[in-house]
mmCIF file of C-alpha atoms in Angstrom:
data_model
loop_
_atom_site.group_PDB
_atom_site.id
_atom_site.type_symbol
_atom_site.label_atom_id
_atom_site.label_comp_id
_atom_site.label_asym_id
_atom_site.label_seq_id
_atom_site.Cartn_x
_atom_site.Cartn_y
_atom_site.Cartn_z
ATOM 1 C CA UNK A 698 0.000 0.000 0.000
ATOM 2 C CA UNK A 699 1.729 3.238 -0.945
ATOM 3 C CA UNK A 700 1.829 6.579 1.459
ATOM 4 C CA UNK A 701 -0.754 7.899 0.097
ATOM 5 C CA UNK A 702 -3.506 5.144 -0.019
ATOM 6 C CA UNK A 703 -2.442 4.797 3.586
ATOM 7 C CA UNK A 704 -3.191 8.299 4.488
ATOM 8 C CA UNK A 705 -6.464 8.003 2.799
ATOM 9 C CA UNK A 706 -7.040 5.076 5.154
ATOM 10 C CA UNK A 707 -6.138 6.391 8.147
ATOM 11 C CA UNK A 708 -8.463 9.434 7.607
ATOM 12 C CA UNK A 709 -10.857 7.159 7.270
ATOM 13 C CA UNK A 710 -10.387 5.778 10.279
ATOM 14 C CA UNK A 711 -10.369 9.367 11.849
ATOM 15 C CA UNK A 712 -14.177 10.225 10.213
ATOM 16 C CA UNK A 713 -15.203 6.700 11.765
ATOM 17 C CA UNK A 714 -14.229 7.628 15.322
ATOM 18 C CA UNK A 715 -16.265 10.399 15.180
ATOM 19 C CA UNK A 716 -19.865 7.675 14.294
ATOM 20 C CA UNK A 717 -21.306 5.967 17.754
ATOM 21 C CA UNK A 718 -20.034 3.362 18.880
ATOM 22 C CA UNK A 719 -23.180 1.133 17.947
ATOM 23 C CA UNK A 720 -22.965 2.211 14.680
ATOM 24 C CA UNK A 721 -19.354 0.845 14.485
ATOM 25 C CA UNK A 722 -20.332 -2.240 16.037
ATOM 26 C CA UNK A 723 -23.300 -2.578 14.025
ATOM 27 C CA UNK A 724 -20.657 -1.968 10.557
ATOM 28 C CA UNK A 725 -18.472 -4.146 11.511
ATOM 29 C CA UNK A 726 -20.906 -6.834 12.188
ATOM 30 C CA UNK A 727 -22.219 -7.058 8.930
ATOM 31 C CA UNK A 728 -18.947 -6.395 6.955
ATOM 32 C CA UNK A 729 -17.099 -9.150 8.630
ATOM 33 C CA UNK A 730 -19.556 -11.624 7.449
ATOM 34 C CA UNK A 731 -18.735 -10.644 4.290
ATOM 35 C CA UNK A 732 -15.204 -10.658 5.024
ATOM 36 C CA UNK A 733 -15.552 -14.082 6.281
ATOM 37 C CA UNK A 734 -16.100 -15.023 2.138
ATOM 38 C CA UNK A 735 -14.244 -13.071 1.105
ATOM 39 C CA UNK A 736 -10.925 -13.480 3.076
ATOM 40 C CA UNK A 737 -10.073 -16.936 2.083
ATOM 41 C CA UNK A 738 -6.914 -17.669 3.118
ATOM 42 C CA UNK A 739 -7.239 -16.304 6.492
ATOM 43 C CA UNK A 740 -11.138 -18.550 6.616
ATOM 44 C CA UNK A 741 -9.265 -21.547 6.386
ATOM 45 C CA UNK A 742 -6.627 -20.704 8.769
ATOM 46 C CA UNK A 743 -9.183 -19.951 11.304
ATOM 47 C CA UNK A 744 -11.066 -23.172 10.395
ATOM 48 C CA UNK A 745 -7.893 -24.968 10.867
ATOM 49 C CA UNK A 746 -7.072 -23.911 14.203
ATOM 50 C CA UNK A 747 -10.393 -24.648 15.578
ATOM 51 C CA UNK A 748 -10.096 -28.050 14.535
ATOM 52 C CA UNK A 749 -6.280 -28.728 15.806
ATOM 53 C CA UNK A 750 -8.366 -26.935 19.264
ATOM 54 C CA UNK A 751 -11.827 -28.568 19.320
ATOM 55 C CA UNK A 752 -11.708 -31.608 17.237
ATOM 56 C CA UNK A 753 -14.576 -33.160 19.419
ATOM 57 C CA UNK A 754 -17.114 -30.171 18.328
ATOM 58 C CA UNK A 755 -19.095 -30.975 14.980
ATOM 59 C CA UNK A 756 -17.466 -29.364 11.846
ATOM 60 C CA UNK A 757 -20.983 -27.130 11.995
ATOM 61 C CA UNK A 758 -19.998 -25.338 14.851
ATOM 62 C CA UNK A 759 -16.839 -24.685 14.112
ATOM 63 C CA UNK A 760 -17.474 -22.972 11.230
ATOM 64 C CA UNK A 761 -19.948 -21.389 13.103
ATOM 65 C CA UNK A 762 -17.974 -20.215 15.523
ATOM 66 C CA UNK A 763 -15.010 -18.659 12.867
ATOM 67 C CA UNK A 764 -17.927 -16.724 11.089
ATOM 68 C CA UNK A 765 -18.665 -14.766 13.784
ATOM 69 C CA UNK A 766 -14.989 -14.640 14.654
ATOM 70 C CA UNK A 767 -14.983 -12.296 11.837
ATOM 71 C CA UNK A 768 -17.415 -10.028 12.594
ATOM 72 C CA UNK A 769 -15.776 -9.525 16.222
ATOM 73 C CA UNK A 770 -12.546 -9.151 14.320
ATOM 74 C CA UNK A 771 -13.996 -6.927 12.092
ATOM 75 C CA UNK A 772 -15.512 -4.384 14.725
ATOM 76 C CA UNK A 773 -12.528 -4.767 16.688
ATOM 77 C CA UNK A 774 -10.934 -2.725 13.028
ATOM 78 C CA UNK A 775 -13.427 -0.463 13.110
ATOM 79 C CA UNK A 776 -13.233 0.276 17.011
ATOM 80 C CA UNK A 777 -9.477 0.839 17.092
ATOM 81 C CA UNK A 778 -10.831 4.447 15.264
ATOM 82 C CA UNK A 779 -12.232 5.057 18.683
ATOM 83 C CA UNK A 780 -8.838 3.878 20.427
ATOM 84 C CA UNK A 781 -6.504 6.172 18.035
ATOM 85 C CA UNK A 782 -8.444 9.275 17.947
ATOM 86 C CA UNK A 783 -11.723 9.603 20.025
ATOM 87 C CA UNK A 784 -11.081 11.434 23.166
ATOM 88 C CA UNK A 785 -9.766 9.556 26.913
ATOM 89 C CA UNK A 786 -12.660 10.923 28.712
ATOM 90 C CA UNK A 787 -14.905 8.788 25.278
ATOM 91 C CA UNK A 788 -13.066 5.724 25.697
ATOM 92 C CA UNK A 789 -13.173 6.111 29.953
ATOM 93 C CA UNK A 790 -16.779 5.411 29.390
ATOM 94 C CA UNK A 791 -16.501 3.049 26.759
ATOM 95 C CA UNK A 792 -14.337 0.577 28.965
ATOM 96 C CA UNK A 793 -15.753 -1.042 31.716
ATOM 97 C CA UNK A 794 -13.417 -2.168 34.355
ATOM 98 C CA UNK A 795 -13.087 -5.666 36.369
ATOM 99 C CA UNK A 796 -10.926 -6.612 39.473
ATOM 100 C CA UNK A 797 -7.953 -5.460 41.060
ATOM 101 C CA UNK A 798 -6.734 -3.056 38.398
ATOM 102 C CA UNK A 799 -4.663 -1.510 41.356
ATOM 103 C CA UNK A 800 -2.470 -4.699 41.955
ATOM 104 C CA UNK A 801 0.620 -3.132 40.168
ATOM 105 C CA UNK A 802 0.758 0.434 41.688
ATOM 106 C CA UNK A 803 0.067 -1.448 45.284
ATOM 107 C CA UNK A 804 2.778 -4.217 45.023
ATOM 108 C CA UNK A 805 5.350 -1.526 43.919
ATOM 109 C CA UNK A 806 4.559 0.834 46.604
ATOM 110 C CA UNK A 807 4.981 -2.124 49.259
ATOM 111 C CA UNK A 808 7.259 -4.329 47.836
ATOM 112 C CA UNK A 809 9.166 -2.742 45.021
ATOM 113 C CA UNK A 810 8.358 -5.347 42.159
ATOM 114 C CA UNK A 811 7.405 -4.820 38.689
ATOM 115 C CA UNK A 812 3.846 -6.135 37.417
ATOM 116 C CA UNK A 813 3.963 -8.148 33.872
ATOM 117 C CA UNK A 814 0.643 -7.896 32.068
ATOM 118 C CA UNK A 815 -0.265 -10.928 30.549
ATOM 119 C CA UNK A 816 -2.447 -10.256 27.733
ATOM 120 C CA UNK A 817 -3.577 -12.943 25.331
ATOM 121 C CA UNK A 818 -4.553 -11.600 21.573
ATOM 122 C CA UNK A 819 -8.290 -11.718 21.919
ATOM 123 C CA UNK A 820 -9.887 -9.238 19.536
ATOM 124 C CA UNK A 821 -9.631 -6.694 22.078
ATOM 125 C CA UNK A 822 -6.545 -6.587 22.918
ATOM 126 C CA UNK A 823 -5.555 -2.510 22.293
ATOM 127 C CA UNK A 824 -8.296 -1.903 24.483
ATOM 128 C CA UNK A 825 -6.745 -3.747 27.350
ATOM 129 C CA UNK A 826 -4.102 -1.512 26.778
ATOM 130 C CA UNK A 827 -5.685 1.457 27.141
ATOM 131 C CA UNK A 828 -7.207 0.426 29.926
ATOM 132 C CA UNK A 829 -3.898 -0.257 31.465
ATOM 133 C CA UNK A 830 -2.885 3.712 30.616
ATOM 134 C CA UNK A 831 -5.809 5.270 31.180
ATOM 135 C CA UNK A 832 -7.181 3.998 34.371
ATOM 136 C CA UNK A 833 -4.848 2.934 36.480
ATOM 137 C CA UNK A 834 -1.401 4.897 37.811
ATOM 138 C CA UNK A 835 1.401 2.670 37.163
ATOM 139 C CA UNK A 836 3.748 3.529 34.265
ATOM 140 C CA UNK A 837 4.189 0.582 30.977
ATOM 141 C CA UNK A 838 6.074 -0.717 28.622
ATOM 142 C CA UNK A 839 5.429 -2.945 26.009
ATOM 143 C CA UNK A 840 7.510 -4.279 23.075
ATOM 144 C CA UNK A 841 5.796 -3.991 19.257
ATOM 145 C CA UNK A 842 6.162 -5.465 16.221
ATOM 146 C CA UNK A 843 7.714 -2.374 13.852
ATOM 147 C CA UNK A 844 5.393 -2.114 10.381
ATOM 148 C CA UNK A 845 7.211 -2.021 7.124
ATOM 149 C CA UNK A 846 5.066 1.298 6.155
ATOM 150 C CA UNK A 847 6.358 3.805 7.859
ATOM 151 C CA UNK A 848 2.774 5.699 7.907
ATOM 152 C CA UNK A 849 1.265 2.821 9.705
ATOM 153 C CA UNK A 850 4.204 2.088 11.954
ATOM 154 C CA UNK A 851 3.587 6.003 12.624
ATOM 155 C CA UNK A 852 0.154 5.893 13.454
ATOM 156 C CA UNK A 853 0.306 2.625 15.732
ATOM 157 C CA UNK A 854 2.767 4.194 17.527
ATOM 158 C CA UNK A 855 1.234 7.390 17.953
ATOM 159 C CA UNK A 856 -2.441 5.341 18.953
ATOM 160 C CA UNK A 857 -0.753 3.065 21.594
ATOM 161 C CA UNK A 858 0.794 6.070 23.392
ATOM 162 C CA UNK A 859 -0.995 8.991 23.644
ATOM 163 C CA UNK A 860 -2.538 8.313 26.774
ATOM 164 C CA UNK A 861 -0.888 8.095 30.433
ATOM 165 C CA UNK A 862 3.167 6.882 30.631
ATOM 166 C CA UNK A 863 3.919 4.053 28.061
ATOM 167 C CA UNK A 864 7.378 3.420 26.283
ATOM 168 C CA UNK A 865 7.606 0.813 23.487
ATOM 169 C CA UNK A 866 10.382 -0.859 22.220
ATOM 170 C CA UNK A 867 11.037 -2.679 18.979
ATOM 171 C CA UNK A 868 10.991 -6.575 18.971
ATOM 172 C CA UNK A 869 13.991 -6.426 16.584
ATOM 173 C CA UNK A 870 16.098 -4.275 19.245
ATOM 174 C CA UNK A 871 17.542 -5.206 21.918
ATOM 175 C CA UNK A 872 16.396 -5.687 25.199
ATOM 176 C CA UNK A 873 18.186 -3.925 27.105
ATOM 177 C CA UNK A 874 16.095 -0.821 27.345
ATOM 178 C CA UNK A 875 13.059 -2.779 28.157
ATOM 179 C CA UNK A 876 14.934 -4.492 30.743
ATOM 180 C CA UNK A 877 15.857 -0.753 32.260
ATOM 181 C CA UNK A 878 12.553 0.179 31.804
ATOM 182 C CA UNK A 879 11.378 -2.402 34.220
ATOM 183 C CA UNK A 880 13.453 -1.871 36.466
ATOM 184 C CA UNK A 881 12.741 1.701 37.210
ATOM 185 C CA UNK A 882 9.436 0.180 37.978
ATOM 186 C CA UNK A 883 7.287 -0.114 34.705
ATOM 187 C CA UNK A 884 4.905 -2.400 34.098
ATOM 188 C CA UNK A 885 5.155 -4.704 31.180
ATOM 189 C CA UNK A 886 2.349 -5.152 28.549
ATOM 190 C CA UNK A 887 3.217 -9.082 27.711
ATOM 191 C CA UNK A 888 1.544 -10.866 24.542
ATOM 192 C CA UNK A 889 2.425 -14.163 25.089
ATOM 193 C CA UNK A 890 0.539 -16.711 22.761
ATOM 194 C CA UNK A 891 1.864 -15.810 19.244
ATOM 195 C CA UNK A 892 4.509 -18.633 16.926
ATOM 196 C CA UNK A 893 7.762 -15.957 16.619
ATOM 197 C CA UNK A 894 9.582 -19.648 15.418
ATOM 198 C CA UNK A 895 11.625 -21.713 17.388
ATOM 199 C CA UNK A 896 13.844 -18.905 19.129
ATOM 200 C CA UNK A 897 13.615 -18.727 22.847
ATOM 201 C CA UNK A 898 10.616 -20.793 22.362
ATOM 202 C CA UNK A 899 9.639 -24.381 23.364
ATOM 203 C CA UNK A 900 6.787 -26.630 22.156
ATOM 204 C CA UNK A 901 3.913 -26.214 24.641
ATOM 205 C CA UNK A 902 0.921 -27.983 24.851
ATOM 206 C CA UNK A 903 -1.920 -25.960 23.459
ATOM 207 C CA UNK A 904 -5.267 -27.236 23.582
ATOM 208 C CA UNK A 905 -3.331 -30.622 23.372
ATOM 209 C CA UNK A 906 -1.204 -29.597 19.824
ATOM 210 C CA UNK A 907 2.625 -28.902 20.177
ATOM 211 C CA UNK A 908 2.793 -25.267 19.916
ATOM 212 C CA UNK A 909 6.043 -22.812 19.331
ATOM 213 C CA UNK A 910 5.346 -20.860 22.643
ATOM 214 C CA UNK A 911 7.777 -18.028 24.380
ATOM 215 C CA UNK A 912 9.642 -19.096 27.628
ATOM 216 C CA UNK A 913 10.755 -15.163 27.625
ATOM 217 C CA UNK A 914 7.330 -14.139 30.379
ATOM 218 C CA UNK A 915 8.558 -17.143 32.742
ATOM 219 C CA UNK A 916 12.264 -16.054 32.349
ATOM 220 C CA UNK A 917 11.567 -12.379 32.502
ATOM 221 C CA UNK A 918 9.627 -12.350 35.665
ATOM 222 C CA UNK A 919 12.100 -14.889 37.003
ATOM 223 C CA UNK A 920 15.081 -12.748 36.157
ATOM 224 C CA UNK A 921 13.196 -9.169 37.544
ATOM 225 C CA UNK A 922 10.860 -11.028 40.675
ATOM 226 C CA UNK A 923 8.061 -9.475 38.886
ATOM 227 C CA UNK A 924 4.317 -10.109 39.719
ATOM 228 C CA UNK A 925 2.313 -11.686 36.750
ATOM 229 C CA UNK A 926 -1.305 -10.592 35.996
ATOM 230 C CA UNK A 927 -3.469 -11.759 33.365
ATOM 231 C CA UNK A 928 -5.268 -9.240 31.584
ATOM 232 C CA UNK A 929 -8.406 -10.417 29.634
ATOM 233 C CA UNK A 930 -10.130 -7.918 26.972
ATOM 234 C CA UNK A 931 -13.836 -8.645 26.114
ATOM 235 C CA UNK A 932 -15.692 -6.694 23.199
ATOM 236 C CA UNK A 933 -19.152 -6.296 24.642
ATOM 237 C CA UNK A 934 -22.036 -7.023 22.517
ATOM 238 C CA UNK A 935 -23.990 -3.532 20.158
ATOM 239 C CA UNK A 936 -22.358 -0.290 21.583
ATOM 240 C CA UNK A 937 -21.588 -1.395 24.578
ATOM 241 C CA UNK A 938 -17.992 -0.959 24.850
ATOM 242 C CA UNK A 939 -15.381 -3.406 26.208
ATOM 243 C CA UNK A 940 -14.711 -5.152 29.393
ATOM 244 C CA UNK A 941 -11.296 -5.242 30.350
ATOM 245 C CA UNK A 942 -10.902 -7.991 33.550
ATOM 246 C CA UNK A 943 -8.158 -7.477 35.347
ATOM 247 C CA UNK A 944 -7.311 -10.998 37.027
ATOM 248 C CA UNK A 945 -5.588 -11.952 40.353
ATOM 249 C CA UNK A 946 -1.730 -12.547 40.167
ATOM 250 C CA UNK A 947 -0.444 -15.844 39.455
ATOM 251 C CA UNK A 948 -0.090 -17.954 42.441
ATOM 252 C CA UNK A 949 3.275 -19.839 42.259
ATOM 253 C CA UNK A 950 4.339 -18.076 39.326
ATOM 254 C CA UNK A 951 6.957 -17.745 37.816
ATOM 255 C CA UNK A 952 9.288 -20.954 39.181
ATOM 256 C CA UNK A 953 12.750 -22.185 38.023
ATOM 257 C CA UNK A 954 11.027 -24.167 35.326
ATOM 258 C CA UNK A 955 10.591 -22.129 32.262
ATOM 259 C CA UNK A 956 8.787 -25.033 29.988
ATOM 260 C CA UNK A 957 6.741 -25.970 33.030
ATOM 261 C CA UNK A 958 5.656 -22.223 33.656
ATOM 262 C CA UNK A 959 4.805 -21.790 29.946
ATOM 263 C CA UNK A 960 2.472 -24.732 30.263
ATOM 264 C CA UNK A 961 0.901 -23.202 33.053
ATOM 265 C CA UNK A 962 0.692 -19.969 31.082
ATOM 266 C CA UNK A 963 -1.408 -22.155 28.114
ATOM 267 C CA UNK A 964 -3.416 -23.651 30.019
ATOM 268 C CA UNK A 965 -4.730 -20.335 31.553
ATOM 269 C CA UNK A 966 -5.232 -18.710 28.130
ATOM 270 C CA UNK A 967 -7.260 -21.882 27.202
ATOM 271 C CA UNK A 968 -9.714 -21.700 29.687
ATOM 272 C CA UNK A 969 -9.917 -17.581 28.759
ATOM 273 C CA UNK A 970 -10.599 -19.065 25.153
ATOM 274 C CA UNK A 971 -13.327 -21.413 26.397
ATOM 275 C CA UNK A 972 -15.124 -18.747 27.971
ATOM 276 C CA UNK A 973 -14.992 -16.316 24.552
ATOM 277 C CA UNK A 974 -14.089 -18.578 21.901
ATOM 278 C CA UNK A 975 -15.550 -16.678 19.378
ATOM 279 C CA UNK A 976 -13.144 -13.731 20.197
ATOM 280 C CA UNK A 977 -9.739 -15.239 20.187
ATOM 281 C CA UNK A 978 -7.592 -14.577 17.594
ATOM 282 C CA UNK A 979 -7.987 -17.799 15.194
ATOM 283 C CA UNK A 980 -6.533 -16.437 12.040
ATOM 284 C CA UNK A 981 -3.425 -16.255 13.473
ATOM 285 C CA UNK A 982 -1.185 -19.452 12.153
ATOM 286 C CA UNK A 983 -0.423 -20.369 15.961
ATOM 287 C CA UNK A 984 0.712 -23.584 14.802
ATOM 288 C CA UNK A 985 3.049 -22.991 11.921
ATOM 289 C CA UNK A 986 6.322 -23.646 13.805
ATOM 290 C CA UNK A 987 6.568 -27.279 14.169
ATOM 291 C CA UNK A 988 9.110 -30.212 15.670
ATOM 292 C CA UNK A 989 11.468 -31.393 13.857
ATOM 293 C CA UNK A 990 9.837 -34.053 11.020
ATOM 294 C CA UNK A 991 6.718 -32.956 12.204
ATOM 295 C CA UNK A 992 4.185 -32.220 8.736
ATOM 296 C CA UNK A 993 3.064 -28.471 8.195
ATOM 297 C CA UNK A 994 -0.445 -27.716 9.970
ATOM 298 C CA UNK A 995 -1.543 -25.004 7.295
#
């Protein structure tokens, strides 16, 4: 996409922050069953993950289930309008707040110690962000995936920190400066269920499949005694808004066992998944990496 079709795009995206939020919703629905037909490579990688997942549920409801996987994916493209450009006291109203959202602020004032966010990629996912900046005092950090268009790789950057005290950092860099950041008492935004290949990764369990998974949030907390809090985004049905659910800490966690944490990590995001399939991220290839002599999944 050149500059300037991306600039078109993006001031798109700035006249659809502007509509109500039901009417984004209500877009978004209807597109992404379209885009569910139209989007074919991406249908069958959905399809195919929800059968390595639930191979027990009828083929039916599967594809049931990745159809309106699009239309939450698709409203969570129009929504991020709201995130980039609508105005923090907008989006204070729009997100709706669960549990101890207060945990990292408290544990650093008593104890010193970093929180790490643990954020699985539900559709929602920018939203727990915000949530994170916007309503609650701790300082963050996360690490992004740099866009090969600069415009884009502008405009995410500008989206994810214009509200409250965030720093990102470059997956390609080093980590050195994240590291620092945490240090001086940051919390850290953590996305830890995507295949990045076999580098610092292990095969995991998920939903019973070998799966490439990060040991780096078990060795990072480990390394910096940080506290680990899941952080689950939920897209709320018509004009709602989101639910961001801010979970108790991880007993036990991390231990000296990175492969054995990670499992532990899995299994958590699985029964998140359980409880909003339909808003996971399924056309993600989570199981591309695989062990050695092992046949391709996609």
């Amino acid at each position: 996409m050149s500059n300037l079709a991306t600039r078109l795009a993006l001031g798109l995206l700035w006249l659809l922050s502007h509509l109500p939020l039901r009417v984004l919703a209500a877009l978004g629905w209807h597109l992404g069953g379209l885009l569910y037909w139209l989007a074919g490579s991406r249908r069958r990688i959905a399809l195919r993950n929800l059968e390595l997942c639930f191979p027990d549920k009828p083929q039916a409801e599967r594809e049931a289930i990745a159809r309106e996987h699009f239309r939450w994916l698709t409203r969570s493209l129009l929504e991020r309008s709201v995130l980039w450009y609508a105005s923090p006291e907008r989006i204070r109203k729009l997100i709706h707040v669960e549990g101890d959202i207060d945990l990292a602020e408290r544990v650093f004032q008593t104890e010193g110690r970093s929180t790490m966010w643990l954020c699985p990629h539900f559709v929602g996912l920018d939203v727990a962000g915000a949530a994170i900046l916007l309503c609650q005092p701790r300082p963050g950090a996360s690490i992004y995936q740099r866009q090969s268009n600069p415009v884009i790789d502008a405009a995410m950057k500008h989206g994810r920190l214009r509200f409250g005290d965030a720093e990102i950092f470059p997956r390609s860099d080093s980590v050195k400066p994240l590291f620092r950041a945490v240090k001086a008492g940051r919390g850290f935004f953590n996305l830890p269920d995507m295949d990045f290949g076999r580098k610092d990764a292990a095969f995991v369990p998920f939903f019973g499949v070998p799966a490439a998974t990060l040991l780096a949030p078990s060795r990072l907390a480990h390394m910096l005694n940080m506290v680990v809090q899941p952080v689950i985004a939920e897209t709320l049905p018509g004009g709602q808004g989101w639910r961001v659910h801010f979970r108790p800490a991880l007993s036990g966690f991390p231990t000296d066992n990175p492969e054995a944490d990670t499992a532990v990590l899995n299994r958590y995001i699985e029964s998140e998944i359980i409880r909003l399939t339909p808003q996971y991220l399924w056309v993600h290839k989570r199981f591309k990496t695989r062990p050695r002599g092992e046949p391709r999944m996609y």
